C-alpha cells in the first residue's frame, strides 16, 4: 500500500517498531540511547507491555558467565557452538541461521548477560543442565541461567530504563493493531497503517521499520498447517502462548516479498494441561514434567521403547506425544515425586522466584513444593490424586470419558517398574532410572530430582496421574534475516529499511536454532537480535 492511500492521521519518527515485547522494548532502548526518535505500536493494552516475557519463566542459555565459573563449569563459545550444531541439525543451505548461531555463542556474554546485569538483574546462583540430548548431543555443559524475578523483572527493568526517554523521542502507542506496511515511490517500506481499538486508521512514517510482533504459535491453525511433515498431526493441541501471536505480520512481510523460512520448526512442549482459569480458547499451562514420573499411553502401558524423560530432548518428547492415538498421555507418579519435581513453566506458578521471596523459595526447594501440588489438586481436573490404583483408574477413565485405562495393565506397569527399584542399585536395569541417576549427579538437578524409589509406596504419599497433551509455545522459524536483522527478500537481498527481531525472525535468521533449541535461547535471542538491528540502523545513519 502506498502513502497516497491516506488515512485520518499521519505521524513520523526515525524508527517504527511493531510490537512491545521484550525484543521491541530492547531495540527501543538501544535506539533511544543513540538519540533516535522511536515509536512503538502494540496491539494489546498497556497492562500487557512486554508481551510473553511478562509471564515467561526467565531462563537463558548463556556462555562463559560468572555463575558458570563459580559452579566449576569451564564453558566457551567453541564448545557451545559445537553443541548448538549437534542439536540444530542444520541443512547445508542454512547460511543465515548458522551465522546467528555463531554470533549467539560468541556474544551471549557481552550482549545478553552483561546487558541483563547492567539493568540491575541478578541470576540464581545455580546453573541448570537442560536439553542434554538423548545421546549426549545437546548441552554438554550446564548453561541454563534463571533470572531472579523471572522475565517479568526483565520487562520491568527495561521499562525503567526507557522511562528516561520522553515523547517525542519515545512514544509507545497501545491498542494499535498493525497489519499493513506502506511503501514509498521506490517501493521501499516507509511505515505502516495502524488501526486503533476505536477503528481509526493512523499512518506512521519512518526511516526504518522493525517487526517485533512475535511468532505464530498462538494461531493453532497455522501451527497445524506447518506441522513437521514426517510427524503425525496432533489430534489435541493447547495454546501455550496467546491468540495475539497469530502470524499476521509474517504474511504482511511476505506480501512485500520478504522471505519466510523454516515455519515447520517449532519449540512446542509435550506436557500441557488446560489452564484452570483460561483467558482464551484452548488456553493451556505448560508443565515441566517430572523426571521420575512414568509416561503412559491411554491404556496404561509405558510409552517406549525408549522411556520418556524430561530434560534430554524436548523435540523427541513432542514427536512421541504426536504419535499417541488418542491425543493425550498420562504421567503417573506419587506425592513425594510431585512435591520435589513438579513445576509449571512461567512466572504465574513460580511466585517465589517472580516475587523474589528467597527464604520461601529455599524452603520449598529443600522441603518440597507441597503448596503447588495442593493448588493443582484443587484447581485442575487433569491433576488426579488417589490412594489406590483402582481409585486412580476410575478417576482417569472418568476424566477421559472412556474405559481405555485398564486397571490390570496399569497395575502391572507400576509393579514392573517398582520391582526394578526393589533391587540393590547395582542391579537397576531401566533407562529412565539411569537417566534420573545421571541427572542427580549435577547438584542443581539433584535438588529438584527425587532419589529413585518405588511409586507404589504408601510412605511416599498418594498416587497422582496427570493427563497431558501437546501445547504450542515458540516459533523457531519465521522471517529470514541477515546478521544485522535486515529482512531478506525472496531474491536474496536485504529489503531496504525493514528489520525483523525476536520470535518474528525465528530468534535470528528465520531459524537460528535449527530443529531443536538448547533451551533458554529465546529471551536472549530477542535481546541479541534487537541489539543487532539497533546497531545497524545507527551505523547506517553514520555512514550516510
XYZ file of C-alpha atoms in Angstrom, residues 59-63 84 104 108 112 139 143-145 518-522 524:
19
model
C 15.679 -18.860 31.662
C 18.606 -18.023 29.391
C 21.299 -20.173 27.791
C 24.495 -18.198 28.377
C 28.152 -18.973 27.811
C 24.394 -25.960 19.024
C 24.930 -16.073 19.776
C 25.814 -14.072 24.572
C 22.978 -10.530 26.687
C 24.128 -29.187 26.098
C 24.354 -23.227 30.854
C 20.679 -22.524 31.689
C 20.521 -19.405 33.886
C 19.421 -25.800 23.547
C 16.617 -24.163 25.608
C 16.892 -20.671 27.012
C 17.780 -19.204 23.617
C 14.522 -17.263 23.306
C 18.297 -13.947 24.984
